[in-house]
Amino acid sequence: MYDVNLADFVVRREQLWQIAEKFRGEIEKSLNGKESSLKMLSSYLSPAIGNEQGSFLALDFGGTNVRLLEVLLQGQGRLTVQRKSLFPLRTEGVDYTAENTDSLQLFGYLAAKIREFVEPERHYRLGHTFSFPFSQSKANEAVLLVWTKEFKTCGVEGKNVTDLLSQALMAQGLSNVEPVAVLNDTVATLLAASYQYRHVTIGAICGTGHNSCYVERCGREPVIMNLESGNFSTELFTVWDQKLDQSSVYPGQQRLEKQVSAGYLGNLATLIARSVYAETQSNSAGFTGQDLADFLSAKSWKAVRKLAEERGFQLNRSECEFLIRLSRALVFRSARLAAASFCGILFHCDRDLQERHRIAVDGSLYEKMPGYRAALTEALYEIYGEKADQIQTLLMKDGSGMGAAVAAALASKRHLA
Ligand code: GLC
């Protein structure tokens, strides 16, 4: 009926294995200083032990909402979020993610929000989760390499965001807030998990964006490496993937992320639906990742019809049923590709799974998308067979915020040592 073949989105068992193998190869190329799609950025942090203590401020910046948290680390693997606040980067007046805003405006806005959150008389050590690719030479430095996730704010690429934040804090008179660590959200997720559990090898985000980090043990001390795995290329592209890539802000980049993350899954479904229903639906709004979750949990096709209508699509029964099948195909592919990349990391770290490994995951896909976790686990078993019993994936909700506090504790400990 439609010129969309959902079979094109199926990732077969042998392809899973090939992707994992290719992923391992990219890790090893990068470690050997060769050109690779994986940036492999050192975090200058080791996994937590669980005995770190103190109260820390966490700034979690990486999507269109920013979070501020006050986190208490109590030792013995116990940590509690004492206070939190959430604010958007797209306000009525200004969109701080757009190219008509600049670093001064963006960091000024963040500092003003921090000022509302903190008590003026108290001293705070701040961990800053900055969920973008950056390079660093120490734990409280982060030079943004390139924006991803369609961010475009001017004057941040190539700059050290810790300097930008410190200057903005000073301008607000906040000398009592001291940024001590900056880290990627995958690293934060791994840190939050390693604070509470043993054997955590991988931290990953399967949400608006997609990325993973892992513990590299080849040097004297274990170090967490941010892979920026969203930029890996499976080379298994449908015509829809190619179209999406061409219409994105950065064509050719973040190809895995464009197949895995919730943000782009919504865009893919929109692109396909617009093409399939071309004549009647030209003014339709786009679907989001959340819409796909709603389609998959809808009790009947009529519920899908209502949701699609809210997005500007007038669909009949068979079109609604197609939309559900399309959502399922995109979501399954996402989970299977993410699983293959995790196995690529394990192929590098412990090919035969001699040890146990925990994979800590944060993000809306893993947390809420119907069928996601099951599809991911199934793919791990397809690759590793029974040995996959050694792998456990776990949800690390709020990991990117809590991990910033753990990083601040680790950086302070190191400073005091
Ligand atoms: C994008 C960013 C990456 C981040 C991920 C999840 O891929 O480049 O740094 O970890 O999104 O937020």
Coordinates of N, CA and C in Angstrom, one line a residue, residues 52-283:
E52 N 32.5 8.6 49.0 CA 32.6 10.1 48.8 C 31.5 10.7 49.6
Q53 N 31.7 11.8 50.2 CA 30.7 12.5 51.1 C 30.7 14.0 50.9
G54 N 29.5 14.5 51.2 CA 29.4 16.0 51.2 C 28.2 16.4 50.4
S55 N 27.9 17.8 50.5 CA 26.7 18.3 49.8 C 27.3 19.1 48.6
F56 N 26.7 18.9 47.4 CA 27.2 19.5 46.2 C 26.0 20.0 45.4
L57 N 26.4 21.0 44.6 CA 25.4 21.6 43.6 C 25.7 21.0 42.3
A58 N 24.6 20.6 41.6 CA 24.7 20.0 40.2 C 24.0 20.9 39.2
L59 N 24.6 21.2 38.1 CA 24.0 21.9 37.0 C 24.0 20.9 35.9
D60 N 22.8 20.5 35.4 CA 22.6 19.5 34.4 C 22.1 20.2 33.1
F61 N 23.0 20.3 32.2 CA 22.8 21.1 30.9 C 23.0 20.2 29.7
G62 N 21.9 20.0 28.9 CA 22.2 19.1 27.8 C 21.0 18.9 26.9
G63 N 19.8 19.4 27.3 CA 18.6 19.4 26.5 C 17.9 20.7 26.5
T64 N 16.7 20.8 26.1 CA 16.0 22.1 26.1 C 15.6 22.5 27.5
N65 N 15.7 21.6 28.5 CA 15.5 22.0 29.9 C 16.7 21.8 30.7
V66 N 17.0 22.7 31.6 CA 18.2 22.6 32.5 C 17.7 22.3 33.9
R67 N 18.5 21.5 34.6 CA 18.2 21.2 36.0 C 19.2 21.6 36.9
L68 N 18.8 22.1 38.1 CA 19.7 22.4 39.2 C 19.4 21.5 40.3
L69 N 20.4 20.9 40.9 CA 20.1 20.0 42.1 C 21.0 20.3 43.2
E70 N 20.6 20.0 44.4 CA 21.5 20.0 45.5 C 21.5 18.5 46.0
V71 N 22.6 17.9 46.0 CA 22.7 16.5 46.2 C 23.6 16.2 47.4
L72 N 23.1 15.4 48.3 CA 23.9 15.0 49.5 C 24.5 13.6 49.3
L73 N 25.8 13.5 49.3 CA 26.4 12.2 49.3 C 26.7 11.7 50.7
Q74 N 26.2 10.6 51.1 CA 26.3 10.2 52.5 C 27.3 9.1 52.7
G75 N 28.0 8.7 51.7 CA 28.9 7.5 51.8 C 28.1 6.2 51.8
Q76 N 28.8 5.1 51.8 CA 28.2 3.8 51.7 C 27.2 3.7 50.6
G77 N 27.5 4.3 49.5 CA 26.7 4.2 48.3 C 25.3 4.9 48.4
R78 N 25.1 5.8 49.4 CA 23.8 6.4 49.5 C 23.9 7.9 49.1
L79 N 23.0 8.3 48.3 CA 23.0 9.7 47.9 C 21.5 10.1 47.7
T80 N 21.2 11.4 48.1 CA 19.9 11.9 48.0 C 19.9 13.2 47.4
V81 N 18.8 13.4 46.5 CA 18.6 14.7 45.9 C 17.8 15.5 46.9
Q82 N 18.4 16.6 47.4 CA 17.7 17.4 48.5 C 16.7 18.4 47.9
R83 N 17.2 19.0 46.8 CA 16.3 20.0 46.2 C 16.6 20.0 44.7
K84 N 15.5 20.3 43.9 CA 15.8 20.5 42.5 C 14.9 21.5 41.8
S85 N 15.4 22.1 40.8 CA 14.6 23.0 40.0 C 14.9 22.8 38.5
L86 N 13.8 23.1 37.7 CA 13.9 22.8 36.3 C 13.5 24.1 35.6
F87 N 14.3 24.5 34.6 CA 13.9 25.6 33.8 C 14.2 25.4 32.3
P88 N 13.5 26.1 31.4 CA 13.6 25.8 30.0 C 14.7 26.8 29.4
L89 N 15.3 26.3 28.3 CA 16.2 27.2 27.5 C 15.5 27.9 26.4
R90 N 14.2 27.4 26.2 CA 13.4 28.2 25.2 C 12.3 28.9 26.0
T91 N 12.5 30.2 26.2 CA 11.5 30.9 27.0 C 10.6 31.7 26.0
E92 N 9.7 32.4 26.6 CA 8.8 33.1 25.7 C 9.5 34.2 24.8
G93 N 10.5 34.9 25.5 CA 11.2 35.9 24.8 C 12.4 35.4 24.0
V94 N 13.1 34.5 24.5 CA 14.4 34.1 23.9 C 14.6 32.6 23.8
D95 N 15.2 32.1 22.7 CA 15.5 30.7 22.6 C 17.1 30.7 22.7
Y96 N 17.5 30.2 23.9 CA 19.0 30.2 24.2 C 19.7 29.2 23.4
T97 N 19.0 28.3 22.7 CA 19.7 27.3 21.9 C 19.9 27.8 20.4
A98 N 19.3 28.9 20.1 CA 19.3 29.4 18.7 C 20.5 30.2 18.3
E99 N 20.7 30.3 17.0 CA 22.0 31.0 16.6 C 21.9 32.5 16.8
N100 N 20.7 33.1 17.1 CA 20.7 34.5 17.3 C 20.9 34.9 18.8
T101 N 21.3 33.8 19.6 CA 21.8 34.2 21.0 C 23.2 33.8 21.1
D102 N 23.9 34.4 22.1 CA 25.3 34.1 22.2 C 25.7 33.6 23.6
S103 N 27.0 33.3 23.8 CA 27.4 32.6 25.0 C 27.2 33.5 26.2
L104 N 27.3 34.8 26.1 CA 27.1 35.7 27.2 C 25.6 35.7 27.7
Q105 N 24.7 35.7 26.7 CA 23.3 35.6 27.1 C 23.0 34.2 27.7
L106 N 23.5 33.2 27.1 CA 23.2 31.8 27.6 C 23.8 31.6 29.0
F107 N 25.1 31.9 29.2 CA 25.6 31.7 30.6 C 25.2 32.7 31.6
G108 N 24.8 33.9 31.1 CA 24.2 34.9 32.0 C 22.9 34.4 32.6
Y109 N 22.1 33.8 31.7 CA 20.8 33.2 32.1 C 21.0 32.1 33.1
L110 N 22.0 31.2 32.8 CA 22.2 30.1 33.7 C 22.6 30.6 35.1
A111 N 23.6 31.6 35.1 CA 24.0 32.1 36.4 C 22.9 32.8 37.2
A112 N 22.0 33.5 36.4 CA 20.9 34.1 37.1 C 20.0 33.0 37.8
K113 N 19.8 31.9 37.1 CA 19.0 30.8 37.7 C 19.7 30.2 38.9
I114 N 21.0 30.1 38.8 CA 21.8 29.6 39.9 C 21.6 30.5 41.1
R115 N 21.6 31.8 40.8 CA 21.5 32.8 41.9 C 20.2 32.6 42.7
E116 N 19.1 32.3 41.9 CA 17.8 32.1 42.5 C 17.8 30.9 43.4
F117 N 18.7 29.9 43.0 CA 18.6 28.6 43.7 C 19.4 28.5 45.0
V118 N 20.6 29.3 45.0 CA 21.5 29.1 46.2 C 21.2 30.1 47.3
E119 N 21.8 29.8 48.4 CA 21.8 30.8 49.6 C 23.0 31.6 49.5
P120 N 22.9 32.9 49.6 CA 24.1 33.8 49.4 C 25.2 33.6 50.4
E121 N 24.9 33.1 51.6 CA 26.0 33.0 52.6 C 26.8 31.7 52.5
R122 N 26.2 30.7 51.8 CA 26.9 29.4 51.8 C 27.9 29.2 50.7
H123 N 28.9 28.4 50.9 CA 29.8 28.1 49.8 C 29.4 26.8 49.1
Y124 N 29.4 26.8 47.8 CA 29.0 25.6 47.1 C 30.1 25.1 46.1
R125 N 30.3 23.8 46.1 CA 31.1 23.2 45.0 C 30.2 22.7 44.0
L126 N 30.4 23.1 42.7 CA 29.4 22.7 41.7 C 30.0 21.7 40.7
G127 N 29.2 20.7 40.4 CA 29.5 19.8 39.3 C 28.6 20.1 38.1
H128 N 29.2 20.2 37.0 CA 28.5 20.7 35.8 C 28.4 19.6 34.7
T129 N 27.2 19.1 34.6 CA 27.1 18.1 33.5 C 26.8 18.9 32.2
F130 N 27.6 18.7 31.2 CA 27.5 19.5 30.0 C 27.5 18.4 28.9
S131 N 26.3 18.1 28.3 CA 26.1 16.9 27.5 C 26.4 17.1 26.0
F132 N 27.6 17.5 25.8 CA 28.1 17.7 24.4 C 29.5 17.2 24.3
P133 N 30.0 17.1 23.1 CA 31.4 16.7 23.0 C 32.4 17.8 23.3
F134 N 33.2 17.6 24.3 CA 34.2 18.6 24.6 C 35.6 17.9 25.0
S135 N 36.6 18.7 24.9 CA 37.9 18.1 25.3 C 38.4 18.8 26.5
Q136 N 39.2 18.1 27.3 CA 39.6 18.7 28.6 C 41.0 18.2 28.9
S137 N 41.7 18.9 29.7 CA 43.0 18.5 30.2 C 43.0 18.3 31.7
K138 N 41.9 18.7 32.3 CA 41.7 18.5 33.7 C 40.2 18.4 34.0
A139 N 39.8 18.1 35.2 CA 38.4 17.8 35.5 C 37.5 19.0 35.4
N140 N 38.1 20.2 35.6 CA 37.2 21.4 35.5 C 37.4 22.3 34.3
E141 N 37.7 21.6 33.2 CA 37.8 22.3 31.9 C 37.0 21.6 30.9
A142 N 36.4 22.3 30.0 CA 35.6 21.7 28.9 C 35.6 22.6 27.7
V143 N 36.4 22.3 26.7 CA 36.3 23.1 25.5 C 35.4 22.4 24.5
L144 N 34.3 23.1 24.2 CA 33.2 22.5 23.3 C 33.8 22.4 21.9
L145 N 33.8 21.1 21.4 CA 34.3 20.9 20.1 C 33.3 21.3 19.0
V146 N 32.1 20.8 19.2 CA 31.0 21.1 18.2 C 29.7 20.9 18.9
W147 N 28.7 21.8 18.6 CA 27.4 21.6 19.2 C 26.8 20.3 18.5
T148 N 26.0 19.6 19.2 CA 25.2 18.5 18.6 C 23.7 18.8 19.0
K149 N 22.8 17.8 18.8 CA 21.4 17.9 19.1 C 20.7 19.2 18.7
E150 N 21.2 19.7 17.6 CA 20.6 20.9 16.9 C 20.8 22.2 17.7
F151 N 21.7 22.3 18.7 CA 22.0 23.5 19.4 C 22.8 24.4 18.4
K152 N 22.6 25.7 18.5 CA 23.3 26.6 17.6 C 23.9 27.9 18.3
T153 N 23.7 28.0 19.6 CA 24.1 29.3 20.3 C 25.5 29.7 19.8
C154 N 25.7 31.0 19.5 CA 27.0 31.5 19.0 C 28.0 31.7 20.1
G155 N 29.3 31.5 19.7 CA 30.3 31.9 20.6 C 30.6 30.9 21.7
V156 N 30.2 29.7 21.6 CA 30.5 28.7 22.6 C 31.5 27.6 22.0
E157 N 31.3 27.3 20.8 CA 32.2 26.3 20.2 C 33.7 26.8 20.3
G158 N 34.6 25.9 20.7 CA 36.0 26.3 20.8 C 36.3 27.0 22.1
K159 N 35.3 27.2 22.9 CA 35.5 27.9 24.2 C 35.5 27.0 25.4
N160 N 36.2 27.3 26.5 CA 36.1 26.5 27.7 C 34.8 27.0 28.5
V161 N 33.9 26.0 28.6 CA 32.6 26.4 29.2 C 32.7 26.7 30.7
T162 N 33.7 26.1 31.3 CA 33.9 26.4 32.7 C 34.3 27.9 32.9
D163 N 35.1 28.4 32.0 CA 35.4 29.8 32.0 C 34.2 30.7 31.8
L164 N 33.4 30.3 30.8 CA 32.2 31.0 30.5 C 31.2 31.0 31.7
L165 N 31.1 29.9 32.4 CA 30.2 29.8 33.5 C 30.8 30.6 34.7
S166 N 32.1 30.5 34.9 CA 32.7 31.2 36.1 C 32.6 32.7 35.9
Q167 N 32.8 33.2 34.7 CA 32.7 34.6 34.4 C 31.3 35.1 34.7
A168 N 30.3 34.3 34.2 CA 28.9 34.7 34.4 C 28.5 34.6 35.9
L169 N 29.1 33.7 36.6 CA 28.8 33.6 38.1 C 29.4 34.9 38.8
M170 N 30.6 35.2 38.4 CA 31.2 36.4 38.9 C 30.4 37.7 38.6
A171 N 29.9 37.8 37.4 CA 29.1 38.9 37.0 C 27.8 39.0 37.9
Q172 N 27.4 37.9 38.3 CA 26.2 37.9 39.2 C 26.5 38.0 40.7
G173 N 27.8 38.2 41.0 CA 28.3 38.3 42.4 C 28.3 37.0 43.1
L174 N 28.4 35.9 42.4 CA 28.3 34.5 43.0 C 29.7 33.9 43.2
S175 N 30.5 34.6 44.0 CA 31.8 34.1 44.3 C 31.8 32.9 45.2
N176 N 30.6 32.6 45.8 CA 30.4 31.5 46.7 C 30.1 30.2 45.9
V177 N 30.0 30.3 44.6 CA 29.7 29.0 43.8 C 31.0 28.7 43.0
E178 N 31.6 27.6 43.3 CA 32.9 27.2 42.7 C 32.7 26.0 41.8
P179 N 32.8 26.2 40.5 CA 32.7 25.1 39.6 C 34.0 24.2 39.7
V180 N 33.8 23.0 40.1 CA 35.0 22.1 40.4 C 35.2 21.0 39.4
A181 N 34.1 20.6 38.7 CA 34.1 19.5 37.8 C 33.1 19.7 36.6
V182 N 33.5 19.3 35.4 CA 32.6 19.4 34.3 C 32.7 18.0 33.6
L183 N 31.5 17.5 33.2 CA 31.5 16.1 32.7 C 30.3 15.9 31.7
N184 N 30.5 14.9 30.9 CA 29.4 14.6 30.0 C 28.3 13.8 30.7
D185 N 27.1 13.8 30.2 CA 26.0 13.1 30.9 C 26.2 11.6 31.0
T186 N 26.9 11.0 30.0 CA 27.1 9.6 30.1 C 28.1 9.3 31.2
V187 N 29.1 10.1 31.4 CA 30.1 10.0 32.5 C 29.3 10.1 33.8
A188 N 28.4 11.1 33.9 CA 27.7 11.3 35.1 C 26.8 10.1 35.4
T189 N 26.2 9.5 34.4 CA 25.4 8.3 34.6 C 26.3 7.2 35.2
L190 N 27.4 7.0 34.6 CA 28.3 5.9 35.0 C 28.8 6.2 36.5
L191 N 29.1 7.5 36.8 CA 29.5 7.8 38.1 C 28.4 7.6 39.2
A192 N 27.2 8.0 38.8 CA 26.1 7.8 39.8 C 25.9 6.3 40.0
A193 N 26.0 5.5 39.0 CA 25.9 4.1 39.1 C 27.0 3.5 39.9
S194 N 28.2 3.9 39.6 CA 29.4 3.3 40.3 C 29.4 3.7 41.8
Y195 N 28.7 4.8 42.1 CA 28.6 5.2 43.5 C 27.8 4.2 44.3
Q196 N 26.9 3.6 43.6 CA 25.9 2.7 44.3 C 26.1 1.2 44.0
Y197 N 26.8 0.9 42.9 CA 26.9 -0.5 42.5 C 28.4 -0.8 42.1
R198 N 28.7 -2.1 42.1 CA 30.0 -2.5 41.6 C 29.9 -2.9 40.1
H199 N 31.0 -3.2 39.5 CA 31.1 -3.7 38.1 C 30.4 -2.9 37.1
V200 N 30.4 -1.5 37.2 CA 29.8 -0.7 36.2 C 30.8 -0.4 35.2
T201 N 30.6 -0.9 34.0 CA 31.6 -0.7 32.9 C 31.2 0.4 31.9
I202 N 29.9 0.5 31.7 CA 29.4 1.4 30.6 C 28.3 2.4 31.2
G203 N 28.3 3.6 30.8 CA 27.3 4.6 31.1 C 26.7 5.0 29.8
A204 N 25.4 5.1 29.7 CA 24.8 5.5 28.4 C 23.6 6.4 28.5
I205 N 23.3 7.1 27.5 CA 22.1 7.9 27.5 C 21.3 7.4 26.2
C206 N 20.1 7.0 26.5 CA 19.2 6.7 25.4 C 18.0 7.6 25.6
G207 N 18.1 8.8 25.2 CA 17.0 9.8 25.4 C 16.9 10.7 24.2
T208 N 16.8 12.0 24.5 CA 16.8 13.0 23.4 C 18.0 12.8 22.5
G209 N 19.2 12.6 23.1 CA 20.4 12.2 22.4 C 20.8 10.8 22.7
H210 N 21.9 10.4 22.1 CA 22.4 9.0 22.4 C 23.9 9.0 22.4
N211 N 24.5 8.5 23.4 CA 25.9 8.4 23.6 C 26.3 7.4 24.7
S212 N 27.5 7.0 24.7 CA 28.0 6.0 25.7 C 29.4 6.4 26.2
C213 N 29.7 6.0 27.4 CA 31.1 6.1 27.9 C 31.5 4.7 28.5
Y214 N 32.7 4.5 28.8 CA 33.1 3.2 29.4 C 34.4 3.4 30.2
V215 N 34.7 2.4 31.0 CA 35.9 2.5 31.9 C 37.0 1.8 31.1
E216 N 38.0 2.6 30.7 CA 39.2 2.1 30.0 C 40.3 1.8 31.1
R217 N 40.8 0.5 31.0 CA 41.7 0.1 32.1 C 43.1 -0.1 31.5
C218 N 43.4 0.5 30.4 CA 44.8 0.1 29.8 C 45.9 0.9 30.5
G219 N 45.6 2.1 31.1 CA 46.6 2.8 31.8 C 46.8 2.4 33.2
R220 N 47.5 3.3 34.0 CA 47.8 2.9 35.4 C 46.5 3.0 36.2
E221 N 45.7 4.0 36.0 CA 44.5 4.1 36.7 C 43.3 4.0 35.7
P222 N 42.2 3.4 36.1 CA 41.0 3.3 35.2 C 40.5 4.7 34.9
V223 N 40.2 5.0 33.7 CA 39.7 6.3 33.4 C 38.4 6.2 32.5
I224 N 37.5 7.1 32.8 CA 36.2 7.0 32.0 C 36.4 7.8 30.7
M225 N 36.1 7.1 29.6 CA 36.2 7.8 28.3 C 34.8 8.0 27.7
N226 N 34.6 9.2 27.3 CA 33.3 9.6 26.6 C 33.6 9.2 25.1
L227 N 32.8 8.3 24.6 CA 33.0 7.8 23.2 C 32.4 8.8 22.2
E228 N 31.4 9.6 22.6 CA 30.6 10.3 21.6 C 30.2 9.3 20.5
S229 N 29.6 8.2 21.0 CA 29.2 7.1 20.1 C 28.1 7.5 19.1
G230 N 27.4 8.6 19.4 CA 26.4 9.0 18.5 C 26.9 9.3 17.1
N231 N 28.2 9.6 17.0 CA 28.8 9.9 15.7 C 29.3 8.6 15.0
F232 N 29.1 7.4 15.6 CA 29.5 6.2 14.9 C 28.5 6.0 13.7
S233 N 29.0 5.3 12.7 CA 28.1 5.1 11.5 C 27.9 3.6 11.3
T234 N 26.7 3.1 11.3 CA 26.4 1.7 11.1 C 26.5 1.4 9.6
E235 N 26.4 2.4 8.8 CA 26.3 2.3 7.3 C 25.1 1.5 6.9
L236 N 24.2 1.2 7.8 CA 22.9 0.5 7.4 C 21.8 1.6 7.3
F237 N 21.8 2.3 6.2 CA 20.9 3.4 6.1 C 19.7 3.1 5.1
T238 N 18.5 3.5 5.5 CA 17.4 3.5 4.6 C 17.4 4.8 3.9
V239 N 16.6 4.9 2.8 CA 16.5 6.2 2.2 C 16.0 7.3 3.1
W240 N 15.2 6.9 4.1 CA 14.7 7.8 5.1 C 15.8 8.4 6.0
D241 N 16.7 7.5 6.4 CA 17.8 8.0 7.2 C 18.6 9.0 6.4
Q242 N 18.8 8.8 5.1 CA 19.5 9.7 4.3 C 18.8 11.0 4.2
K243 N 17.5 11.0 4.0 CA 16.7 12.2 3.9 C 16.8 13.0 5.2
L244 N 16.7 12.3 6.3 CA 16.7 13.0 7.6 C 18.1 13.6 7.8
D245 N 19.1 12.9 7.5 CA 20.5 13.4 7.6 C 20.6 14.7 6.8
Q246 N 20.2 14.6 5.6 CA 20.4 15.8 4.7 C 19.6 17.0 5.2
S247 N 18.5 16.8 5.9 CA 17.7 17.9 6.3 C 18.1 18.4 7.7
S248 N 19.1 17.8 8.3 CA 19.5 18.1 9.7 C 20.5 19.3 9.7
V249 N 20.7 19.8 10.9 CA 21.7 21.0 11.0 C 23.1 20.6 10.6
Y250 N 23.5 19.3 11.0 CA 24.8 18.9 10.6 C 24.8 17.6 9.8
P251 N 24.6 17.7 8.5 CA 24.6 16.5 7.7 C 25.9 15.7 7.8
G252 N 25.8 14.4 7.8 CA 27.0 13.6 7.8 C 27.5 13.3 9.2
Q253 N 27.0 14.0 10.2 CA 27.5 13.8 11.6 C 26.4 13.1 12.4
Q254 N 26.8 12.5 13.5 CA 25.9 11.9 14.5 C 25.0 10.9 13.8
R255 N 25.5 10.0 12.9 CA 24.6 9.1 12.2 C 24.0 8.1 13.1
L256 N 24.7 7.6 14.1 CA 24.1 6.6 15.0 C 23.0 7.3 15.8
E257 N 23.3 8.4 16.3 CA 22.4 9.2 17.1 C 21.1 9.5 16.3
K258 N 21.2 9.7 15.0 CA 20.0 9.9 14.2 C 19.2 8.7 14.0
Q259 N 19.8 7.5 14.3 CA 19.0 6.3 14.2 C 18.5 5.8 15.6
V260 N 19.1 6.3 16.6 CA 18.8 5.8 18.0 C 18.0 6.7 18.8
S261 N 18.3 8.0 18.8 CA 17.8 8.9 19.9 C 16.3 9.2 19.7
A262 N 15.6 9.5 20.8 CA 14.2 9.8 20.8 C 13.9 11.0 19.9
G263 N 14.7 12.1 20.0 CA 14.5 13.3 19.3 C 14.4 13.0 17.8
Y264 N 15.4 12.2 17.3 CA 15.4 12.0 15.8 C 14.4 10.9 15.4
L265 N 14.0 10.0 16.4 CA 13.0 9.0 16.0 C 11.7 9.7 15.6
G266 N 11.4 10.7 16.4 CA 10.2 11.5 16.1 C 10.3 12.1 14.8
N267 N 11.5 12.7 14.5 CA 11.7 13.4 13.2 C 11.6 12.4 12.0
L268 N 12.1 11.2 12.2 CA 12.0 10.1 11.2 C 10.6 9.7 10.9
A269 N 9.8 9.5 12.0 CA 8.4 9.1 11.8 C 7.7 10.3 11.1
T270 N 8.0 11.5 11.4 CA 7.3 12.6 10.8 C 7.6 12.7 9.3
L271 N 8.9 12.5 9.0 CA 9.4 12.6 7.6 C 8.6 11.5 6.8
I272 N 8.6 10.3 7.3 CA 7.9 9.2 6.6 C 6.4 9.5 6.5
A273 N 5.8 9.9 7.6 CA 4.4 10.1 7.5 C 4.0 11.2 6.5
R274 N 4.8 12.3 6.5 CA 4.6 13.4 5.6 C 4.7 12.9 4.1
S275 N 5.6 12.0 3.9 CA 5.8 11.6 2.5 C 4.7 10.6 2.1
V276 N 4.3 9.7 3.0 CA 3.2 8.8 2.8 C 1.9 9.4 2.6
Y277 N 1.6 10.4 3.4 CA 0.3 11.1 3.4 C 0.4 12.5 2.7
A278 N 1.3 12.6 1.7 CA 1.7 13.9 1.2 C 0.6 14.8 0.8
E279 N -0.4 14.3 0.0 CA -1.3 15.2 -0.6 C -2.2 15.9 0.4
T280 N -2.6 15.2 1.5 CA -3.5 15.8 2.4 C -3.0 16.5 3.6
Q281 N -1.7 16.2 3.9 CA -1.2 16.6 5.3 C -0.1 17.7 5.2
S282 N -0.1 18.5 4.3 CA 1.1 19.4 4.1 C 1.4 20.3 5.3
N283 N 0.4 20.6 6.1 CA 0.7 21.6 7.2 C 0.9 20.9 8.6

